[in-house]
């Protein structure tokens, strides 16, 4: 079973709101990722967690705050976002953080900032 | 810097016809190569991957891809396209020096005519 589950599927939030995106996998993977995808563009890496430690932060603004409570869960906390942050946020996981480990993606959370 | 290019933004193909999607990468060593497909409003699904060995790789849904080192290419093919193949296709690469960070090409949107 290669499944990454993301909730919610759709989220509309105001610029002063605080919300969170959640991601869960039960494949025993030890690396988890957040990607951001704007319309008609490829996904762009935001964060990588490897063995529950943040290993890559692609210079993402601090209004995005990742959290990895355990090896199965990954959250993305959102605060004071801008309309240009509206996008599809994809969570993904892989067995490890080594190059070539297949990365499995969830279906994404559609975020609209108003 | 490493990069991956998909020269065709859109391709329209008739149902039953063959399909070839191009992907070129720029890097000094052999990268890890992937093809993903994304249906509208969905996450990304892995079609196939190449790390080493036989340069012709078979994937799911009847797709195959061929790695050509001399051309720095990893083109995706399908002999006979079905209407359900209409989607966005992304070539992606990972490089040993960059950990398991995927870099995506710009994507090719495939439209299937009846």
Coordinates of N, CA and C in Angstrom, one line a residue:
Chain A
X1 N 0.8 -1.2 0.0 CA 0.0 0.0 0.0 C 0.9 1.2 0.0
X2 N 0.8 2.0 -1.1 CA 1.7 3.1 -1.2 C 0.8 4.4 -1.1
X3 N 0.4 4.8 0.1 CA -0.5 5.8 0.3 C 0.0 6.9 1.2
X4 N -0.2 8.1 0.8 CA 0.1 9.3 1.6 C -1.2 10.1 1.6
X5 N -1.7 10.3 2.8 CA -3.0 10.9 3.0 C -2.9 12.3 3.5
X6 N -3.5 13.2 2.8 CA -3.5 14.6 3.2 C -4.9 15.2 3.6
X7 N -4.9 16.0 4.6 CA -6.1 16.7 5.0 C -5.8 18.1 5.4
X8 N -6.7 19.0 5.2 CA -7.9 18.9 4.4 C -7.6 18.9 2.9
X9 N -8.6 18.5 2.1 CA -8.3 18.5 0.6 C -8.4 20.0 0.1
X10 N -9.3 20.8 0.8 CA -9.4 22.2 0.4 C -9.5 23.0 1.6
X11 N -8.8 24.2 1.6 CA -8.8 25.1 2.7 C -8.8 26.5 2.2
X12 N -9.7 27.3 2.7 CA -9.8 28.7 2.4 C -9.5 29.4 3.8
X13 N -8.5 30.3 3.7 CA -8.2 31.0 5.0 C -7.9 32.5 4.7
X14 N -8.2 33.3 5.7 CA -7.9 34.7 5.6 C -6.4 35.0 5.9
X15 N -6.0 36.1 5.6 CA -4.5 36.5 5.8 C -4.1 36.5 7.3
X16 N -5.1 36.7 8.2 CA -4.8 36.7 9.6 C -5.0 35.4 10.3
X17 N -5.5 34.4 9.6 CA -5.8 33.1 10.2 C -4.5 32.3 10.5
X18 N -4.7 31.3 11.4 CA -3.7 30.3 11.6 C -4.4 28.9 11.3
X19 N -3.8 28.2 10.4 CA -4.4 26.9 10.0 C -3.2 25.9 9.9
X20 N -3.6 24.6 9.7 CA -2.5 23.6 9.5 C -3.0 22.6 8.4
X21 N -2.0 22.2 7.7 CA -2.2 21.1 6.8 C -1.6 19.8 7.4
X22 N -2.2 18.7 7.2 CA -1.8 17.5 7.8 C -1.5 16.4 6.8
X23 N -0.5 15.6 7.1 CA -0.1 14.5 6.2 C 0.2 13.3 7.0
X24 N -0.2 12.1 6.5 CA 0.1 10.9 7.2 C 0.5 9.8 6.3
X25 N 1.4 9.0 6.7 CA 1.8 7.8 5.9 C 2.1 6.6 6.8
X26 N 1.7 5.4 6.4 CA 1.9 4.2 7.2 C 2.7 3.2 6.4
X27 N 3.6 3.7 5.7 CA 4.5 2.8 4.9 C 5.8 2.5 5.6
X28 N 6.0 3.1 6.7 CA 7.3 3.0 7.4 C 8.4 3.8 6.8
X29 N 8.0 4.8 6.0 CA 9.0 5.7 5.4 C 9.6 6.6 6.5
X30 N 10.9 7.0 6.3 CA 11.5 7.8 7.3 C 11.9 9.2 6.7
X31 N 11.5 9.4 5.5 CA 11.7 10.8 5.0 C 10.3 11.3 4.5
X32 N 10.0 12.6 4.8 CA 8.8 13.2 4.4 C 9.0 14.6 3.9
X33 N 8.2 15.0 3.0 CA 8.4 16.2 2.2 C 7.2 17.1 2.1
X34 N 7.4 18.4 2.0 CA 6.3 19.3 1.6 C 6.8 19.9 0.2
X35 N 5.9 19.9 -0.7 CA 6.1 20.6 -2.0 C 4.9 21.6 -2.2
X36 N 5.2 22.7 -2.9 CA 4.2 23.6 -3.3 C 4.1 23.6 -4.8
X37 N 2.9 23.6 -5.3 CA 2.7 23.6 -6.7 C 1.7 24.7 -7.1
X38 N 2.1 25.7 -7.9 CA 1.2 26.7 -8.4 C 0.6 26.1 -9.7
X39 N -0.5 26.8 -10.1 CA -1.2 26.3 -11.3 C -0.3 26.3 -12.5
X40 N -0.3 25.2 -13.3 CA 0.4 25.0 -14.5 C 1.9 25.1 -14.3
X41 N 2.4 24.8 -13.1 CA 3.8 24.8 -12.8 C 4.2 23.4 -12.2
X42 N 5.5 23.1 -12.2 CA 5.9 21.9 -11.5 C 5.9 22.1 -10.0
X43 N 5.9 21.0 -9.3 CA 6.1 21.1 -7.8 C 7.5 21.7 -7.4
X44 N 7.5 22.5 -6.4 CA 8.7 23.0 -5.9 C 8.9 22.5 -4.4
X45 N 10.1 22.0 -4.1 CA 10.4 21.5 -2.8 C 10.4 22.7 -1.8
X46 N 9.7 22.4 -0.6 CA 9.8 23.4 0.5 C 10.6 22.9 1.6
X47 N 10.3 21.7 2.1 CA 11.0 21.1 3.3 C 11.1 19.6 3.1
X48 N 12.2 19.1 3.8 CA 12.4 17.7 3.9 C 12.7 17.3 5.3
X49 N 12.0 16.3 5.8 CA 12.3 15.7 7.1 C 12.9 14.4 6.9
X50 N 14.0 14.1 7.5 CA 14.6 12.8 7.5 C 14.8 12.3 8.9
X51 N 14.2 11.1 9.2 CA 14.2 10.6 10.5 C 13.8 11.7 11.5
X52 N 12.7 12.3 11.2 CA 12.0 13.3 12.0 C 12.8 14.5 12.3
X53 N 13.8 14.7 11.6 CA 14.6 16.0 11.7 C 14.6 16.7 10.4
X54 N 14.4 18.0 10.6 CA 14.4 18.9 9.4 C 15.8 18.9 8.7
X55 N 15.8 18.4 7.5 CA 17.1 18.3 6.8 C 17.3 19.3 5.7
X56 N 16.2 19.7 5.1 CA 16.2 20.7 4.0 C 15.1 21.7 4.2
X57 N 15.5 23.0 4.2 CA 14.5 24.1 4.1 C 14.9 24.9 2.9
X58 N 14.1 25.0 1.9 CA 14.4 25.7 0.7 C 14.1 27.2 0.8
X59 N 14.7 27.8 1.9 CA 14.5 29.2 2.1 C 13.0 29.6 2.0
X60 N 12.2 28.8 2.7 CA 10.8 29.1 2.7 C 10.5 30.2 3.8
X61 N 9.6 31.1 3.5 CA 9.2 32.2 4.5 C 8.7 31.6 5.8
X62 N 9.0 32.3 6.8 CA 8.7 31.8 8.2 C 7.2 31.7 8.4
X63 N 6.4 32.2 7.6 CA 4.9 32.1 7.8 C 4.5 30.6 7.5
X64 N 5.4 29.8 6.9 CA 5.2 28.4 6.8 C 6.1 27.7 7.8
X65 N 5.5 26.9 8.7 CA 6.2 26.2 9.7 C 6.0 24.8 9.7
X66 N 6.9 23.9 9.3 CA 6.7 22.5 9.3 C 6.9 21.9 10.7
X67 N 6.3 20.7 10.9 CA 6.4 20.0 12.1 C 6.3 18.5 11.8
X68 N 7.2 17.7 12.4 CA 7.1 16.3 12.2 C 7.0 15.6 13.6
X69 N 5.7 15.4 14.1 CA 5.5 14.9 15.5 C 6.1 13.5 15.6
X70 N 5.9 12.7 14.6 CA 6.5 11.3 14.6 C 6.8 10.9 13.2
X71 N 7.2 9.6 13.1 CA 7.7 9.2 11.7 C 6.5 9.0 10.7
X72 N 5.3 9.1 11.2 CA 4.2 8.9 10.3 C 3.5 10.2 9.9
X73 N 3.7 11.2 10.7 CA 3.0 12.4 10.5 C 3.8 13.6 10.2
X74 N 3.3 14.5 9.4 CA 3.9 15.7 9.0 C 2.9 16.8 8.9
X75 N 3.1 17.9 9.5 CA 2.2 19.0 9.5 C 2.9 20.2 8.9
X76 N 2.0 21.1 8.3 CA 2.5 22.4 7.8 C 1.6 23.5 8.4
X77 N 2.2 24.2 9.4 CA 1.4 25.3 10.1 C 1.5 26.6 9.2
X78 N 0.4 27.2 9.1 CA 0.3 28.4 8.2 C -0.2 29.6 9.0
X79 N 0.5 30.7 8.9 CA 0.1 31.9 9.7 C 0.5 33.1 8.9
X80 N -0.5 34.0 8.8 CA -0.2 35.3 8.1 C 0.2 35.1 6.7
X81 N -0.6 34.3 6.0 CA -0.2 34.0 4.6 C -0.7 35.1 3.7
X82 N -0.1 35.1 2.5 CA -0.5 36.1 1.5 C -1.3 35.5 0.4
X83 N -2.0 36.2 -0.4 CA -2.8 35.6 -1.5 C -1.9 34.8 -2.5
X84 N -0.7 35.3 -2.7 CA 0.2 34.6 -3.6 C 0.6 33.2 -3.1
X85 N 0.3 32.9 -1.8 CA 0.6 31.6 -1.3 C -0.5 30.5 -1.7
X86 N -1.5 31.0 -2.3 CA -2.6 30.1 -2.8 C -1.9 29.1 -3.8
X87 N -2.1 27.8 -3.5 CA -1.5 26.8 -4.3 C -2.0 25.4 -3.9
X88 N -1.5 24.4 -4.6 CA -1.7 23.0 -4.2 C -0.4 22.6 -3.3
X89 N -0.6 22.2 -2.1 CA 0.5 21.7 -1.3 C 0.5 20.2 -1.2
X90 N 1.6 19.7 -1.7 CA 1.7 18.3 -1.8 C 2.7 17.7 -0.7
X91 N 2.2 16.7 0.0 CA 3.0 16.0 0.9 C 3.6 14.7 0.2
X92 N 4.7 14.3 0.6 CA 5.3 13.1 0.0 C 6.1 12.4 1.0
X93 N 6.4 11.1 0.7 CA 7.3 10.4 1.6 C 8.2 9.4 0.8
X94 N 9.3 9.0 1.4 CA 10.1 8.0 0.8 C 10.7 7.1 1.9
X95 N 11.2 6.0 1.5 CA 11.7 5.0 2.5 C 12.9 5.7 3.3
X96 N 13.8 6.4 2.6 CA 14.8 7.1 3.3 C 15.1 8.3 2.5
X97 N 16.1 9.0 3.0 CA 16.5 10.3 2.3 C 17.6 10.2 1.3
X98 N 17.9 8.9 0.9 CA 19.0 8.8 -0.1 C 18.5 9.0 -1.5
X99 N 19.3 9.6 -2.3 CA 18.9 9.8 -3.7 C 18.5 8.5 -4.4
X100 N 17.4 8.7 -5.1 CA 16.9 7.5 -5.8 C 15.8 6.8 -5.1
X101 N 15.6 7.0 -3.8 CA 14.5 6.4 -3.1 C 13.2 7.0 -3.7
X102 N 12.3 6.1 -4.1 CA 11.1 6.6 -4.8 C 10.3 7.4 -3.8
X103 N 9.9 8.6 -4.3 CA 9.1 9.5 -3.5 C 7.6 9.3 -3.9
X104 N 6.8 9.1 -2.9 CA 5.3 8.9 -3.1 C 4.6 10.1 -2.7
X105 N 3.7 10.6 -3.5 CA 3.0 11.8 -3.3 C 1.5 11.6 -2.8
X106 N 1.0 12.4 -2.0 CA -0.4 12.5 -1.7 C -1.1 13.3 -2.7
X107 N -2.4 13.4 -2.6 CA -3.2 14.0 -3.6 C -3.2 15.6 -3.4
X108 N -2.7 16.0 -2.3 CA -2.6 17.4 -2.1 C -3.7 18.1 -1.3
X109 N -3.3 19.3 -0.8 CA -4.3 20.2 -0.2 C -4.4 21.5 -1.0
X110 N -5.6 21.8 -1.5 CA -5.7 23.1 -2.2 C -5.9 24.2 -1.2
X111 N -5.0 25.1 -1.2 CA -5.1 26.3 -0.3 C -5.4 27.5 -1.1
X112 N -6.4 28.2 -0.6 CA -6.8 29.6 -1.1 C -6.7 30.6 0.0
X113 N -5.9 31.6 -0.2 CA -5.7 32.7 0.8 C -6.5 33.9 0.3
X114 N -7.4 34.3 1.2 CA -8.3 35.5 0.7 C -8.0 36.7 1.6
Chain B
X1 N 24.6 24.5 -12.8 CA 23.6 24.0 -11.9 C 22.8 22.9 -12.7
X2 N 22.4 21.9 -11.9 CA 21.6 20.8 -12.5 C 20.2 21.3 -13.0
X3 N 19.8 20.8 -14.1 CA 18.5 21.2 -14.6 C 17.8 20.1 -15.4
X4 N 16.5 20.2 -15.5 CA 15.8 19.2 -16.4 C 14.9 19.9 -17.2
X5 N 14.8 19.6 -18.5 CA 14.0 20.3 -19.5 C 13.1 19.4 -20.2
X6 N 11.8 19.8 -20.3 CA 10.8 19.1 -21.1 C 10.5 20.1 -22.2
X7 N 11.0 19.9 -23.4 CA 10.8 20.9 -24.5 C 9.4 21.2 -24.9
X8 N 8.5 20.2 -24.8 CA 7.2 20.3 -25.3 C 6.2 20.7 -24.1
X9 N 5.6 21.8 -24.2 CA 4.6 22.2 -23.2 C 3.3 21.5 -23.4
X10 N 2.9 21.4 -24.6 CA 1.6 20.7 -24.9 C 1.9 19.7 -26.1
X11 N 1.2 18.6 -26.0 CA 1.2 17.6 -27.1 C -0.3 17.1 -27.2
X12 N -0.7 17.1 -28.5 CA -2.1 16.6 -28.7 C -1.9 15.3 -29.6
X13 N -2.5 14.2 -29.2 CA -2.4 13.0 -29.8 C -3.7 12.3 -30.0
X14 N -3.9 11.6 -31.1 CA -5.2 10.9 -31.2 C -5.2 9.6 -30.5
X15 N -6.4 9.2 -30.0 CA -6.5 8.0 -29.2 C -6.0 6.8 -30.1
X16 N -5.2 6.0 -29.6 CA -4.7 4.8 -30.3 C -3.3 5.1 -31.0
X17 N -3.0 6.4 -31.1 CA -1.7 6.7 -31.7 C -0.6 6.6 -30.6
X18 N 0.6 6.6 -31.1 CA 1.8 6.5 -30.2 C 2.1 7.9 -29.6
X19 N 2.8 7.8 -28.5 CA 3.1 9.1 -27.8 C 4.6 9.0 -27.3
X20 N 5.3 10.1 -27.5 CA 6.7 10.2 -27.0 C 6.8 11.6 -26.3
X21 N 7.2 11.6 -25.1 CA 7.5 12.9 -24.4 C 9.0 13.0 -24.1
X22 N 9.5 14.1 -24.4 CA 11.0 14.3 -24.3 C 11.4 14.9 -22.9
X23 N 12.5 14.5 -22.5 CA 13.1 15.0 -21.2 C 14.6 15.0 -21.4
X24 N 15.2 16.1 -21.1 CA 16.7 16.2 -21.1 C 17.2 16.8 -19.8
X25 N 18.3 16.3 -19.4 CA 18.8 16.8 -18.1 C 20.2 17.4 -18.3
X26 N 20.6 18.2 -17.4 CA 22.0 18.8 -17.5 C 22.7 18.5 -16.1
X27 N 23.7 17.6 -16.2 CA 24.4 17.3 -15.0 C 25.7 16.5 -15.4
X28 N 26.7 16.6 -14.6 CA 27.9 15.9 -15.0 C 27.9 14.4 -14.8
X29 N 27.1 13.9 -13.9 CA 27.1 12.4 -13.7 C 25.6 11.9 -14.0
X30 N 25.5 10.6 -14.0 CA 24.2 10.1 -14.3 C 23.3 10.3 -13.1
X31 N 22.1 11.0 -13.3 CA 21.2 11.2 -12.2 C 20.3 10.0 -12.0
X32 N 19.5 10.1 -11.0 CA 18.3 9.2 -10.9 C 17.2 9.8 -11.6
X33 N 16.5 9.1 -12.4 CA 15.5 9.7 -13.3 C 14.1 9.1 -13.1
X34 N 13.1 9.9 -13.1 CA 11.7 9.5 -12.8 C 10.8 10.2 -13.9
X35 N 9.7 9.5 -14.1 CA 8.5 10.1 -14.8 C 7.3 10.0 -13.8
X36 N 6.7 11.1 -13.6 CA 5.4 11.2 -12.9 C 4.3 11.7 -13.8
X37 N 3.1 11.2 -13.4 CA 1.9 11.7 -14.1 C 0.9 12.4 -13.1
X38 N 0.3 13.5 -13.5 CA -0.6 14.2 -12.6 C -1.9 14.4 -13.4
X39 N -3.0 13.8 -13.0 CA -4.3 14.1 -13.6 C -4.8 15.3 -12.9
X40 N -5.8 16.0 -13.6 CA -6.3 17.3 -13.1 C -6.7 17.2 -11.7
X41 N -6.3 18.1 -10.8 CA -6.7 18.2 -9.5 C -6.2 17.0 -8.6
X42 N -5.2 16.3 -9.1 CA -4.7 15.2 -8.3 C -3.2 15.3 -7.9
X43 N -2.8 14.4 -7.1 CA -1.3 14.4 -6.8 C -0.6 13.7 -7.9
X44 N 0.7 13.4 -7.7 CA 1.6 12.8 -8.7 C 1.7 11.3 -8.5
X45 N 1.6 10.6 -9.6 CA 1.8 9.2 -9.5 C 3.0 8.8 -10.3
X46 N 3.9 7.9 -9.7 CA 5.1 7.5 -10.3 C 4.8 6.5 -11.5
X47 N 5.3 6.8 -12.7 CA 5.1 5.9 -13.8 C 6.3 4.9 -13.9
X48 N 7.5 5.4 -13.7 CA 8.7 4.6 -13.8 C 9.9 5.4 -13.4
X49 N 11.0 4.6 -13.2 CA 12.2 5.3 -12.7 C 13.4 4.5 -13.3
X50 N 14.6 5.2 -13.4 CA 15.8 4.6 -13.8 C 16.9 5.0 -12.9
X51 N 17.7 4.0 -12.5 CA 18.9 4.3 -11.7 C 20.1 3.8 -12.4
X52 N 20.0 2.6 -12.9 CA 21.2 2.0 -13.5 C 20.7 0.7 -14.2
X53 N 21.6 0.0 -15.0 CA 21.3 -1.2 -15.6 C 20.7 -1.0 -17.0
X54 N 19.7 -1.9 -17.3 CA 19.1 -1.8 -18.6 C 18.5 -0.4 -18.9
X55 N 18.9 0.2 -20.0 CA 18.5 1.6 -20.3 C 17.0 1.7 -20.7
X56 N 16.4 0.6 -21.0 CA 15.0 0.7 -21.4 C 14.2 0.2 -20.2
X57 N 13.3 1.1 -19.7 CA 12.6 0.8 -18.4 C 11.1 0.7 -18.7
X58 N 10.5 -0.3 -18.1 CA 9.1 -0.5 -18.2 C 8.4 0.1 -17.0
X59 N 7.3 0.7 -17.2 CA 6.5 1.3 -16.1 C 5.1 0.8 -16.1
X60 N 4.3 1.5 -15.3 CA 2.9 1.2 -15.2 C 2.1 1.8 -16.4
X61 N 0.9 1.3 -16.6 CA 0.0 1.9 -17.6 C 0.5 1.8 -19.0
X62 N 1.4 0.8 -19.2 CA 1.9 0.6 -20.6 C 3.0 1.6 -21.0
X63 N 3.5 2.4 -20.1 CA 4.6 3.3 -20.5 C 6.0 2.7 -20.4
X64 N 6.9 3.2 -21.2 CA 8.3 2.8 -21.1 C 9.1 4.1 -21.3
X65 N 10.4 4.0 -20.9 CA 11.3 5.1 -21.1 C 12.6 4.6 -21.4
X66 N 13.4 5.3 -22.2 CA 14.7 4.9 -22.5 C 15.8 6.0 -22.1
X67 N 16.8 5.6 -21.4 CA 17.8 6.4 -21.0 C 18.9 6.4 -22.0
X68 N 19.3 7.6 -22.5 CA 20.4 7.7 -23.5 C 21.4 8.7 -22.9
X69 N 22.5 8.1 -22.4 CA 23.6 8.9 -21.8 C 24.2 9.9 -22.7
X70 N 24.4 9.5 -24.0 CA 25.0 10.3 -25.0 C 24.2 11.6 -25.3
X71 N 22.9 11.5 -25.1 CA 22.0 12.6 -25.4 C 21.5 13.2 -24.1
X72 N 21.9 12.7 -23.0 CA 21.4 13.2 -21.7 C 19.8 13.3 -21.7
X73 N 19.2 12.2 -22.2 CA 17.8 12.2 -22.3 C 17.2 11.0 -21.7
X74 N 15.9 11.1 -21.4 CA 15.1 10.1 -20.7 C 13.7 10.2 -21.2
X75 N 13.4 9.8 -22.5 CA 12.2 10.1 -23.1 C 11.2 9.0 -22.7
X76 N 9.9 9.4 -22.6 CA 8.8 8.5 -22.2 C 8.0 8.2 -23.4
X77 N 7.6 6.9 -23.5 CA 6.8 6.5 -24.7 C 5.7 5.6 -24.3
X78 N 4.7 5.6 -25.2 CA 3.6 4.7 -25.1 C 3.1 4.3 -26.5
X79 N 3.0 3.1 -26.8 CA 2.7 2.7 -28.2 C 1.3 3.1 -28.6
X80 N 0.3 3.0 -27.7 CA -1.1 3.3 -28.1 C -1.8 4.0 -26.9
X81 N -2.1 5.3 -27.2 CA -2.6 6.1 -26.1 C -4.1 5.9 -25.9
X82 N -4.5 5.9 -24.7 CA -6.0 5.8 -24.3 C -6.4 7.2 -23.8
X83 N -7.7 7.4 -23.9 CA -8.3 8.8 -23.5 C -7.9 9.1 -22.1
X84 N -7.7 8.0 -21.2 CA -7.4 8.3 -19.8 C -6.0 8.7 -19.6
X85 N -5.2 8.7 -20.7 CA -3.8 9.2 -20.5 C -3.7 10.7 -20.6
X86 N -4.8 11.4 -20.8 CA -4.7 12.8 -20.9 C -4.4 13.3 -19.5
X87 N -3.3 14.0 -19.3 CA -2.8 14.4 -18.0 C -1.6 15.3 -18.2
X88 N -1.0 15.7 -17.1 CA 0.3 16.4 -17.1 C 1.4 15.4 -16.7
X89 N 2.5 15.4 -17.5 CA 3.6 14.5 -17.3 C 4.8 15.3 -16.9
X90 N 5.4 14.8 -15.8 CA 6.6 15.5 -15.3 C 7.8 14.5 -15.3
X91 N 8.9 15.0 -15.9 CA 10.2 14.3 -15.7 C 10.8 14.9 -14.5
X92 N 11.5 14.0 -13.7 CA 12.2 14.6 -12.5 C 13.5 13.8 -12.4
X93 N 14.4 14.6 -11.8 CA 15.8 14.0 -11.5 C 16.2 14.2 -10.1
X94 N 17.0 13.3 -9.6 CA 17.6 13.5 -8.3 C 19.1 13.2 -8.5
X95 N 19.9 14.0 -7.8 CA 21.3 13.8 -7.9 C 22.0 13.4 -6.6
X96 N 23.0 12.6 -6.7 CA 23.6 12.1 -5.5 C 24.0 13.2 -4.5
X97 N 24.6 14.2 -5.1 CA 25.1 15.3 -4.2 C 24.0 16.1 -3.5
X98 N 22.8 16.0 -4.0 CA 21.7 16.8 -3.5 C 20.8 16.0 -2.6
X99 N 21.2 14.8 -2.2 CA 20.3 14.0 -1.4 C 19.1 13.5 -2.2
X100 N 18.0 13.4 -1.6 CA 16.8 12.9 -2.3 C 15.9 14.0 -2.7
X101 N 16.5 15.1 -3.2 CA 15.8 16.3 -3.6 C 15.4 16.1 -5.1
X102 N 14.1 16.1 -5.4 CA 13.7 15.9 -6.8 C 13.6 17.3 -7.4
X103 N 14.2 17.4 -8.6 CA 14.0 18.6 -9.4 C 13.2 18.2 -10.6
X104 N 12.1 18.9 -10.8 CA 11.1 18.6 -11.9 C 11.4 19.5 -13.1
X105 N 11.0 18.8 -14.3 CA 10.9 19.6 -15.5 C 9.6 20.4 -15.5
X106 N 9.5 21.2 -16.5 CA 8.3 22.1 -16.5 C 7.0 21.4 -16.8
X107 N 7.1 20.2 -17.2 CA 5.8 19.4 -17.5 C 5.4 19.5 -18.9
X108 N 4.7 18.4 -19.4 CA 4.1 18.4 -20.7 C 2.7 18.0 -20.5
X109 N 1.8 18.8 -21.0 CA 0.4 18.5 -21.0 C 0.0 17.7 -22.2
X110 N -0.6 16.6 -22.0 CA -1.0 15.7 -23.1 C -2.5 15.7 -23.2
X111 N -3.0 16.1 -24.4 CA -4.4 16.1 -24.7 C -4.6 14.9 -25.7
X112 N -5.7 14.2 -25.5 CA -6.0 13.0 -26.3 C -7.3 13.3 -27.1
X113 N -7.2 13.3 -28.4 CA -8.4 13.4 -29.3 C -9.0 12.1 -29.5
X114 N -10.4 12.1 -29.6 CA -11.1 10.9 -29.8 C -10.8 10.4 -31.2

